Short mmCIF file of C-alpha atoms in Angstrom, two decimals:
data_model
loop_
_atom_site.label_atom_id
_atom_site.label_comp_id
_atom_site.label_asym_id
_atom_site.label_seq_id
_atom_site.Cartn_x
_atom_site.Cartn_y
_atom_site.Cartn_z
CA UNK A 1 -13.47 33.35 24.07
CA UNK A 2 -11.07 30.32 22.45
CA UNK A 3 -10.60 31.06 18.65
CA UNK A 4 -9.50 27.98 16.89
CA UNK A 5 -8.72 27.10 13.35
CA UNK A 6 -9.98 23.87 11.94
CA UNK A 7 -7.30 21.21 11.55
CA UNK A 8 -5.61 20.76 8.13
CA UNK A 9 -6.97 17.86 5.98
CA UNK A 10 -4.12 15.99 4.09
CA UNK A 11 -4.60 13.73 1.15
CA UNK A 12 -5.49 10.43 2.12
CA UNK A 13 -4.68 7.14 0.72
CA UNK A 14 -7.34 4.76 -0.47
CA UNK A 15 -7.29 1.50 1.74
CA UNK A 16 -8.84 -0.73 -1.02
CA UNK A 17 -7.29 -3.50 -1.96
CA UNK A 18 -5.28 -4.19 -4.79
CA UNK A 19 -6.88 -5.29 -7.34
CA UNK A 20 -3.61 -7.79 -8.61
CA UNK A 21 -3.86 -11.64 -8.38
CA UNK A 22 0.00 -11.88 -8.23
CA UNK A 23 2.51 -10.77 -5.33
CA UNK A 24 4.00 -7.49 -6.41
CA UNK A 25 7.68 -9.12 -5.51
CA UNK A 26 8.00 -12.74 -6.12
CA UNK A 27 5.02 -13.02 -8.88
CA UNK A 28 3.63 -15.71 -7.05
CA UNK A 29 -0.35 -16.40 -7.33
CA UNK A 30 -1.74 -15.11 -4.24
CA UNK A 31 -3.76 -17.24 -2.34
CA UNK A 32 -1.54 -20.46 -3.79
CA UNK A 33 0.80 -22.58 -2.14
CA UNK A 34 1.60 -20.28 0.08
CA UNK A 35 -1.87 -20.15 2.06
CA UNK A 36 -3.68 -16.79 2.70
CA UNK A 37 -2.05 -13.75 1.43
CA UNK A 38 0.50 -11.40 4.37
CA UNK A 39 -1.32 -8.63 4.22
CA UNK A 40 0.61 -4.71 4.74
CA UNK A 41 -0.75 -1.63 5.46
CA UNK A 42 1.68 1.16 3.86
CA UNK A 43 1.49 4.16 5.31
CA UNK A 44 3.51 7.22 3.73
CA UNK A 45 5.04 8.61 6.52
CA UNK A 46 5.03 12.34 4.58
CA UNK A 47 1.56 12.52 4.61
CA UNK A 48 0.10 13.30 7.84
CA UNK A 49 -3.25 10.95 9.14
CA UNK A 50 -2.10 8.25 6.00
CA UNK A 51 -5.21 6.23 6.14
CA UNK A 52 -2.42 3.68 4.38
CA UNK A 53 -2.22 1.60 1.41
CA UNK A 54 -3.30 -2.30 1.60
CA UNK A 55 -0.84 -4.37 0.08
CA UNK A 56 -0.98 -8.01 -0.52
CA UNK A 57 2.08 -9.98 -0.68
CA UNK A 58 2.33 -14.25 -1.12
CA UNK A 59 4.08 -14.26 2.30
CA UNK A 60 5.48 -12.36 5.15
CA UNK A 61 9.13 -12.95 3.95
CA UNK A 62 8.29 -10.58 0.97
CA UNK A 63 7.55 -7.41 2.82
CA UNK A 64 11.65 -7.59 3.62
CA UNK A 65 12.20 -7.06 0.05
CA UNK A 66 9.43 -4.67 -0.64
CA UNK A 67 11.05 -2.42 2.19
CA UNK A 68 14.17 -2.17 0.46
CA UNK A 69 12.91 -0.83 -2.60
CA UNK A 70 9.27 0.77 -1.61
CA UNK A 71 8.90 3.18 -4.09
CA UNK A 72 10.13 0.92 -6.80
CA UNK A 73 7.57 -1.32 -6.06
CA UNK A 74 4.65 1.14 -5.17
CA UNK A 75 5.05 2.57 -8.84
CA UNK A 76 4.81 -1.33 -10.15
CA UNK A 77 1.67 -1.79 -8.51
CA UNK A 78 0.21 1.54 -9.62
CA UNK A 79 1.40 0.29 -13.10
CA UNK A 80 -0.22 -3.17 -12.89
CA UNK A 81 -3.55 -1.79 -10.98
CA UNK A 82 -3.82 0.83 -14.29
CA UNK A 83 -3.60 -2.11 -16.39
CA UNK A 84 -5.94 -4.00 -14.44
CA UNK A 85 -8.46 -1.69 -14.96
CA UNK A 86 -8.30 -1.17 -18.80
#
């Protein structure tokens, strides 16, 4: 007889997008001049099975400067997207 516990379930990230019309890091329009939007799955590497976080920046060059400062930028957005919604 095999006695097993069922796994853990860990918080998981919505994967909606934002809802902002600007890049979080240069303030650019999205979808401008720069073509399509780079679009970045986070995923929080504390929480185990992250479904991730889509994140939309103006370009690709962007997600170098959104590394450097990720949870400076993750609280802007959760700022912005709380706006958004009011």
């Amino acid at each position: 007889m095999l006695l097993f516990s069922p796994p853990l379930r860990t918080p998981r990230r919505n994967r909606n997008p934002t809802l902002l019309k600007t890049c979080i890091v240069s303030g650019d329009k999205l979808g401008g001049d720069m073509g399509d939007p780079y679009v970045y799955i986070y995923k929080d590497k504390k929480i185990k099975d992250d479904a991730g976080r889509e994140i939309k920046f103006c370009c690709k060059s962007c997600l170098k400067d959104f590394n450097k400062d990720t949870q400076a930028y993750l609280k802007k957005i959760d700022e912005a997207e709380a706006k958004a919604k009011k």
